[in-house]
Coordinates of N, CA and C in Angstrom, one line a residue:
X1 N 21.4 -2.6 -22.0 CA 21.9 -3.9 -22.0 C 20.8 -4.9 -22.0
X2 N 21.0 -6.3 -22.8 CA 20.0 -7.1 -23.3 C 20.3 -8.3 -21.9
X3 N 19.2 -8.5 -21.3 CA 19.9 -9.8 -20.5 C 18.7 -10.8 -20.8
X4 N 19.0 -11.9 -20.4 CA 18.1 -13.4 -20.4 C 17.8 -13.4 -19.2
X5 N 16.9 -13.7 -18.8 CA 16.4 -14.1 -17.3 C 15.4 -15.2 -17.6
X6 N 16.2 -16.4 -17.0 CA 15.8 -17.6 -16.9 C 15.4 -18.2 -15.6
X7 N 13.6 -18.9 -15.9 CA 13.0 -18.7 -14.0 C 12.2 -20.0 -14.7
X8 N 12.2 -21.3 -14.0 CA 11.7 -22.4 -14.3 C 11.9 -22.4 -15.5
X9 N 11.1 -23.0 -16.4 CA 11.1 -23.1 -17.8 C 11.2 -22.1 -18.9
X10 N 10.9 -20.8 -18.4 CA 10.5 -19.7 -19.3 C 12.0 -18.6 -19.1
X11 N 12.1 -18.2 -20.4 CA 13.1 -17.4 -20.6 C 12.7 -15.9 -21.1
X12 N 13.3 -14.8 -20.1 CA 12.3 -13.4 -20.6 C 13.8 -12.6 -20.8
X13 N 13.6 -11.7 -21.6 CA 14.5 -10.6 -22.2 C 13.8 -9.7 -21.5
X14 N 15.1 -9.1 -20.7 CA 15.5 -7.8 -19.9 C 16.0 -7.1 -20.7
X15 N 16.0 -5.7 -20.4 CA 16.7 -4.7 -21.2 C 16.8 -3.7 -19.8
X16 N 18.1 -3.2 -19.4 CA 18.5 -2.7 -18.4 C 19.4 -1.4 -18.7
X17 N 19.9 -0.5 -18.1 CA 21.0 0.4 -18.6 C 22.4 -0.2 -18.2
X18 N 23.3 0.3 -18.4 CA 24.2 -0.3 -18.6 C 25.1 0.2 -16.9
X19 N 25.1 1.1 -16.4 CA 24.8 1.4 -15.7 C 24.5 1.0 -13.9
X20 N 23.1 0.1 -14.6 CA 22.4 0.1 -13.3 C 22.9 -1.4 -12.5
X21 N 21.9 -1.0 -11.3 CA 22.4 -1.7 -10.0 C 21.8 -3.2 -10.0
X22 N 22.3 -4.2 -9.3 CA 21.6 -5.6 -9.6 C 20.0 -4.9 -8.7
X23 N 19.9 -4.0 -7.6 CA 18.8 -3.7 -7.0 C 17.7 -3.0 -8.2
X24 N 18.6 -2.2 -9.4 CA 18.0 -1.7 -10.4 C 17.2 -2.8 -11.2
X25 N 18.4 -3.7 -11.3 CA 17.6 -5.3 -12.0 C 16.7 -5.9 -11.9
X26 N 16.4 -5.9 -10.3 CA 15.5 -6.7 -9.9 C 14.1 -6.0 -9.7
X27 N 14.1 -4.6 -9.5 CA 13.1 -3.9 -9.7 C 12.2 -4.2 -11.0
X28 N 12.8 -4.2 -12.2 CA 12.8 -4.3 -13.5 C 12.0 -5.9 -13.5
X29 N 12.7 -6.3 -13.5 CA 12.1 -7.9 -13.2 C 10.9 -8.3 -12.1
X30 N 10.7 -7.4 -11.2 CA 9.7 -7.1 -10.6 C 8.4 -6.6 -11.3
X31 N 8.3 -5.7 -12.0 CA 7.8 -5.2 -12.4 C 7.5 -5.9 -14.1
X32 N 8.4 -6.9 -14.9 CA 8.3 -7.2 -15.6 C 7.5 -8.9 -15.7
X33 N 8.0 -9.3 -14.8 CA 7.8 -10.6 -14.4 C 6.8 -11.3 -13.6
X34 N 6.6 -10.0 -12.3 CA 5.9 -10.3 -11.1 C 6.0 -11.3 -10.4
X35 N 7.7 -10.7 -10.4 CA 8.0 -12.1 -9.0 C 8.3 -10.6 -8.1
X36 N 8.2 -10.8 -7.0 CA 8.8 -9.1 -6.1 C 10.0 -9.5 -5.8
X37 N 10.7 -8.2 -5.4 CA 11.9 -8.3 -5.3 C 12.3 -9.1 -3.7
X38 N 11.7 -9.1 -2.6 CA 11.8 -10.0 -1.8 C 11.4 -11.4 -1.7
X39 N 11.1 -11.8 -3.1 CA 11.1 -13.5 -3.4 C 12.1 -14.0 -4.2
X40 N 12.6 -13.0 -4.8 CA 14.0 -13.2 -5.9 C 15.2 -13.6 -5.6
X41 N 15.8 -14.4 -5.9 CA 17.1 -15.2 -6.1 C 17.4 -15.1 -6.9
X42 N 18.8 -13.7 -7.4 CA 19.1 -14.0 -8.9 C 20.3 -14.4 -8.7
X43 N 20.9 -15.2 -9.6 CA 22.3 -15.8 -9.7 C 22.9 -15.8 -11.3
X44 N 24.1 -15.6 -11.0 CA 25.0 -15.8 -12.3 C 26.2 -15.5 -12.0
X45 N 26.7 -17.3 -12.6 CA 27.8 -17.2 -12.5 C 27.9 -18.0 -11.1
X46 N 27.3 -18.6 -10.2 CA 28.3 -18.7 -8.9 C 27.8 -17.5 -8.1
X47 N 27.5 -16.5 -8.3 CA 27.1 -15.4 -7.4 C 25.8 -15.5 -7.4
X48 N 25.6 -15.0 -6.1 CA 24.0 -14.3 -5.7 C 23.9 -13.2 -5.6
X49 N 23.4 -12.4 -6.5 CA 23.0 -11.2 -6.6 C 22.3 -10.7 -6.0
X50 N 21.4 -11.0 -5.7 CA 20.5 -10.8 -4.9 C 21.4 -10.5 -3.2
X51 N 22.4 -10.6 -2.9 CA 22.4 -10.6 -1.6 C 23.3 -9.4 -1.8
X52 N 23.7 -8.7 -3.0 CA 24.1 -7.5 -3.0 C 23.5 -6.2 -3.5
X53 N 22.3 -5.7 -3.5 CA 21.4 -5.1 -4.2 C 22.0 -3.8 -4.8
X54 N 22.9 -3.2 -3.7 CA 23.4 -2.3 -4.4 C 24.7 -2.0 -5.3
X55 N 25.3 -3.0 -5.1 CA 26.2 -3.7 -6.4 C 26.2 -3.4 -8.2
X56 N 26.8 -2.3 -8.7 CA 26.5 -2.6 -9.8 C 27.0 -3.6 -10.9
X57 N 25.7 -4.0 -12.1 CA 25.9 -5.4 -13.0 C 27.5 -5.7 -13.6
X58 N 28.0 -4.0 -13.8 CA 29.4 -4.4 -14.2 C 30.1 -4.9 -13.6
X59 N 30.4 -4.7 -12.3 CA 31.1 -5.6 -11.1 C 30.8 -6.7 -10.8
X60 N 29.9 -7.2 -11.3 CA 29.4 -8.9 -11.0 C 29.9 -9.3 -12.3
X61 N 30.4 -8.7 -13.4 CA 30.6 -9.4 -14.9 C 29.6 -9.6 -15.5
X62 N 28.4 -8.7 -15.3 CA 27.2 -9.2 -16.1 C 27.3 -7.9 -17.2
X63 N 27.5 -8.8 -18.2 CA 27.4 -8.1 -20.0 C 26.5 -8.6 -20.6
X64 N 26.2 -7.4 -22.1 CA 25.0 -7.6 -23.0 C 24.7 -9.1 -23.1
X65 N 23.4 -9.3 -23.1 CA 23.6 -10.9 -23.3 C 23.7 -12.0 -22.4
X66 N 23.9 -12.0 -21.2 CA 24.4 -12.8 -20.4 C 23.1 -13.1 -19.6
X67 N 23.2 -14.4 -19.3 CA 22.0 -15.6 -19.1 C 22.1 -15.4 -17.2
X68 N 21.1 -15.2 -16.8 CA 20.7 -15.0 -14.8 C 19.5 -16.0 -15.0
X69 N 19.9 -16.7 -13.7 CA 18.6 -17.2 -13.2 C 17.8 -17.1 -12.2
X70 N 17.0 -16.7 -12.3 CA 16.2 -16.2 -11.6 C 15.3 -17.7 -10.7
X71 N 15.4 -17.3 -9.3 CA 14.7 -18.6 -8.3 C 13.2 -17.8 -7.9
X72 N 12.3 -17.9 -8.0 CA 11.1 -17.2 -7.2 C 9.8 -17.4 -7.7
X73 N 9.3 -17.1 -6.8 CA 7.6 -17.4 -6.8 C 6.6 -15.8 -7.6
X74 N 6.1 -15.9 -8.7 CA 5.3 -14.9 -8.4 C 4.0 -14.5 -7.5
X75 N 3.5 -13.6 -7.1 CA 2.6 -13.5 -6.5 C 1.2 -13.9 -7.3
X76 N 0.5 -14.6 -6.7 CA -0.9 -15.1 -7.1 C -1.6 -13.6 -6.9
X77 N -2.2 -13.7 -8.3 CA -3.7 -13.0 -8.2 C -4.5 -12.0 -8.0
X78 N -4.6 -13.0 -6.7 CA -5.7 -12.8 -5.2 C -4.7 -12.0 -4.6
X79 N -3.6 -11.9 -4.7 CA -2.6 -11.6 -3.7 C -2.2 -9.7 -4.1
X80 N -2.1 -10.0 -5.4 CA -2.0 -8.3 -6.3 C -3.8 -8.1 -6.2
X81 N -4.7 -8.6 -6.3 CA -5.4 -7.6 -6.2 C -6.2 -7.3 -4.9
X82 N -5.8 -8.1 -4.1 CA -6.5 -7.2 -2.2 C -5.4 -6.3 -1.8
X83 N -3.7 -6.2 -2.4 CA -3.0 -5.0 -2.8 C -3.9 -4.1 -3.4
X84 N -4.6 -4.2 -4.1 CA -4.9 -3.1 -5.1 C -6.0 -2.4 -4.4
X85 N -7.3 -3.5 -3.8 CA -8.2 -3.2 -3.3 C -7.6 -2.1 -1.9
X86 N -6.5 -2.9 -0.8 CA -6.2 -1.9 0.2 C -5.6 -0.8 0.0
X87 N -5.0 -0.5 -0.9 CA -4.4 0.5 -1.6 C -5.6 1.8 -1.8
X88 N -6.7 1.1 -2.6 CA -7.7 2.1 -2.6 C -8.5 2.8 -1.1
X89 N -8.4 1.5 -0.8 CA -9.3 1.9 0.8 C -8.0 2.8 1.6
X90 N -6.8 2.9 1.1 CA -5.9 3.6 2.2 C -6.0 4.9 1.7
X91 N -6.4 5.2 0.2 CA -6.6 6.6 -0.2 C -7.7 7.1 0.0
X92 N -8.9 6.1 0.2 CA -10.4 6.8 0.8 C -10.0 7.3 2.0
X93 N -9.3 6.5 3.0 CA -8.7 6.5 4.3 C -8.7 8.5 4.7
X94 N -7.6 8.3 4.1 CA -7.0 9.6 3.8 C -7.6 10.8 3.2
X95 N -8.4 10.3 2.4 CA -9.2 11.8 2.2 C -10.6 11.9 3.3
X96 N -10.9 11.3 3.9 CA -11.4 11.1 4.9 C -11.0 11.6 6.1
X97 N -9.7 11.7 6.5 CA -8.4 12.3 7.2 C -8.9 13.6 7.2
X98 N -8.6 13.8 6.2 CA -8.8 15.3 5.9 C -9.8 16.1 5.7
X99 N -10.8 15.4 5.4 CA -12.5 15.7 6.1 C -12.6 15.8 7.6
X100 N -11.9 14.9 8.2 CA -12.1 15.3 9.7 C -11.3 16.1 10.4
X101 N -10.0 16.2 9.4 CA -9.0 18.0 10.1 C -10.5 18.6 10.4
X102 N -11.0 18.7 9.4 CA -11.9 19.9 9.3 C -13.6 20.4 10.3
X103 N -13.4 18.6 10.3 CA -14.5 18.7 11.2 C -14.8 19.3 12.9
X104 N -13.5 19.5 13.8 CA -13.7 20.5 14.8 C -14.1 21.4 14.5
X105 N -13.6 22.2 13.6 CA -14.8 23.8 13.4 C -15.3 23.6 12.8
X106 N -15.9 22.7 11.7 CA -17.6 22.3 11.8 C -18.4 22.8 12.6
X107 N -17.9 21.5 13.5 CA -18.9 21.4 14.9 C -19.1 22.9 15.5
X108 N -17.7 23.2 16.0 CA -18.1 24.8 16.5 C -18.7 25.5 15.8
X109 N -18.7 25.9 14.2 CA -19.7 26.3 13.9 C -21.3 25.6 13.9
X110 N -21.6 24.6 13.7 CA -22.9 23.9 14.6 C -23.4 24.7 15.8
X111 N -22.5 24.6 16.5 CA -22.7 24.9 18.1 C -23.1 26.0 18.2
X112 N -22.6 26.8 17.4 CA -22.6 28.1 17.6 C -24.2 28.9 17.0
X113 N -24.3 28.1 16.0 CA -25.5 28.4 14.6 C -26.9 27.6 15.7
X114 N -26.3 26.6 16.2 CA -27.6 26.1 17.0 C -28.1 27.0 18.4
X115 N -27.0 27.4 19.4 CA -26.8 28.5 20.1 C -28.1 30.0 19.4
X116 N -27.5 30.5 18.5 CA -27.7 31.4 17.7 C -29.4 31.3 17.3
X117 N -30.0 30.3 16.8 CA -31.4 30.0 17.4 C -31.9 29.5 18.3
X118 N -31.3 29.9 19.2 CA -31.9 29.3 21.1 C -32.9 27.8 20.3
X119 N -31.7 26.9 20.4 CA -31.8 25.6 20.4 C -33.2 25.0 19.0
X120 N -32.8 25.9 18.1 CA -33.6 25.7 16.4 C -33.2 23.7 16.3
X121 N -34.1 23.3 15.3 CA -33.9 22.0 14.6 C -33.4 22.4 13.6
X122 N -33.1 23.9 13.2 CA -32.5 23.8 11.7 C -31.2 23.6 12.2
X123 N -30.5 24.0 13.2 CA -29.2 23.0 13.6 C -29.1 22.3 13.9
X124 N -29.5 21.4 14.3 CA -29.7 20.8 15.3 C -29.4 19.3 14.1
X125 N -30.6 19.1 12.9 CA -30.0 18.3 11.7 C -28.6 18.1 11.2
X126 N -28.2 18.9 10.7 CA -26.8 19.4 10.2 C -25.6 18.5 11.3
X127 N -25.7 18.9 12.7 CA -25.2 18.3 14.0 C -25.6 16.5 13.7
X128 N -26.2 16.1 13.6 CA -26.6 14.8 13.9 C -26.1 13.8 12.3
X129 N -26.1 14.7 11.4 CA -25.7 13.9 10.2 C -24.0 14.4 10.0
X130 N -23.6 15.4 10.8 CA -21.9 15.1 11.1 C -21.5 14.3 11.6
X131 N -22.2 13.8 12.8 CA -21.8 12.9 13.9 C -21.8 11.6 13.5
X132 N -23.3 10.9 12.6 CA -22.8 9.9 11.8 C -22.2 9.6 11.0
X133 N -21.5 10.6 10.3 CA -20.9 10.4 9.1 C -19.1 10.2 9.8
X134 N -19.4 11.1 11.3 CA -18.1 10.7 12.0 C -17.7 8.9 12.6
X135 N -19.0 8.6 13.0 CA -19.3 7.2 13.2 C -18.8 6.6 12.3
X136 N -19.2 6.4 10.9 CA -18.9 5.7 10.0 C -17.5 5.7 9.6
X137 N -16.7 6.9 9.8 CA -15.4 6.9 9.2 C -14.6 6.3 9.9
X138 N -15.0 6.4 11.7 CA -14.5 5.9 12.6 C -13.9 4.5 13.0
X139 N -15.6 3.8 12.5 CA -16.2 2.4 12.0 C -14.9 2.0 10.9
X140 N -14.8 2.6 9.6 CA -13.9 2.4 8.5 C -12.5 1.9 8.9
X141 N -12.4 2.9 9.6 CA -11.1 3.1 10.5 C -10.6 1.9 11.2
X142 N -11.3 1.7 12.1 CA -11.3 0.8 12.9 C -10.9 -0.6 12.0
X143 N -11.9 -0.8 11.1 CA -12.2 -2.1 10.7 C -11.1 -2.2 9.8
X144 N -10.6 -1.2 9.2 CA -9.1 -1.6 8.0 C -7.8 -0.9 8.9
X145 N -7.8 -0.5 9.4 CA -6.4 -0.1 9.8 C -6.0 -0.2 10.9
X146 N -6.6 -0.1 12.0 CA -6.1 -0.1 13.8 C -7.2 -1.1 14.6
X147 N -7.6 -2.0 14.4 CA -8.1 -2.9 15.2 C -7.8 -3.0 16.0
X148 N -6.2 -3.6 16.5 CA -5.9 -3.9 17.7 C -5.8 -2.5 19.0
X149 N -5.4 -1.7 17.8 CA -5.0 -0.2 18.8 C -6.4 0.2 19.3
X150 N -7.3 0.4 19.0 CA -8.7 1.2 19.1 C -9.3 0.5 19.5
X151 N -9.7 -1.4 19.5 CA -10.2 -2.2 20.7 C -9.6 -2.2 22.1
X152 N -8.3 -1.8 22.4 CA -7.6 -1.8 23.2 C -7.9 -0.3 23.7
X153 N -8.3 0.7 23.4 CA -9.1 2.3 23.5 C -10.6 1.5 23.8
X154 N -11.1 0.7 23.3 CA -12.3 0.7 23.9 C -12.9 1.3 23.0
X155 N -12.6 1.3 21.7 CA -13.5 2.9 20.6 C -14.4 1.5 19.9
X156 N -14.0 0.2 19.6 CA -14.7 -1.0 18.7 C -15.9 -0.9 19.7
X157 N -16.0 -0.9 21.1 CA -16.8 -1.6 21.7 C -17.8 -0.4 22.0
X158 N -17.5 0.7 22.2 CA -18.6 2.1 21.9 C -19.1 2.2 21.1
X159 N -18.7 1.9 19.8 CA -19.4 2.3 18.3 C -20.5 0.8 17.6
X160 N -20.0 0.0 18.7 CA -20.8 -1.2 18.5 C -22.1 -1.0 19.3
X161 N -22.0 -0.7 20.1 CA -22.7 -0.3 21.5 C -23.7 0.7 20.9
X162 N -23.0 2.0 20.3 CA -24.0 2.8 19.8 C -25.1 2.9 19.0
X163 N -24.6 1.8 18.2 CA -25.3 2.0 17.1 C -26.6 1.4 17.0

């Protein structure tokens, strides 16, 4: 189904299934428009659609063709792309995560390998460049995702201290 979506001055053609939900719509329009769907006011007709998302278009009387207007702000910019930028940093996050599952038996194997040369430097290296590299993820950590949690542990003010 063809719809008009009318938002300030500009008029954009939707194309929706016939089917779908005003919540379906506004996704669509989210994604077409870049207004999000928590800034959207759609109306037509006297109705606000928007206050019934899971409502489908048939039951509001919305047919091929038929003119919505749309109330909302799109997001600036700056605003999609420090989205985009934390988005990346939450997947380094996470493979990082999963480097450190791993890192308890590391270490025991460290421990064990340095043990195993009654206290060699060839372990002893290996040991020291885990530890930083735990520092740094820690550091990462801290600085994008749990500030408040981890200053309140006391971990901000150790790794500051340490370093």
């Amino acid at each position: 189904m063809l719809l008009y979506v009318m938002c300030a001055a500009d008029k954009y053609e939707v194309t929706v299934d016939d089917e779908c939900t005003v919540g379906d719509l506004q996704q669509v329009i989210a994604e077409q428009i870049d207004v999000p769907v928590d800034r959207q006011k759609l109306l037509f007709k006297g109705q606000n659609l928007h206050r019934t998302p899971e409502k489908p278009l048939k039951a509001c009387k919305v047919k091929n063709k038929s003119k919505l207007m749309l109330i909302g702000v799109a997001e600036d910019p700056q605003t999609i792309e420090c989205k985009q930028v934390f988005g990346e940093i939450a997947k380094s996050l996470e493979k990082y995560e999963a480097t450190l599952a791993q890192v308890p038996e590391d270490i025991r194997g460290l421990v064990r390998s340095f043990q195993a040369t009654q206290h060699g430097t060839a372990a002893v290296l290996p040991f020291i460049y885990v530890m930083s590299f735990i520092k740094h993820v820690i550091l990462l950590h801290t600085l994008f995702c749990m500030p408040d949690q981890l200053r309140k542990q006391g971990v901000f003010l150790v790794l500051n201290h340490s370093s």
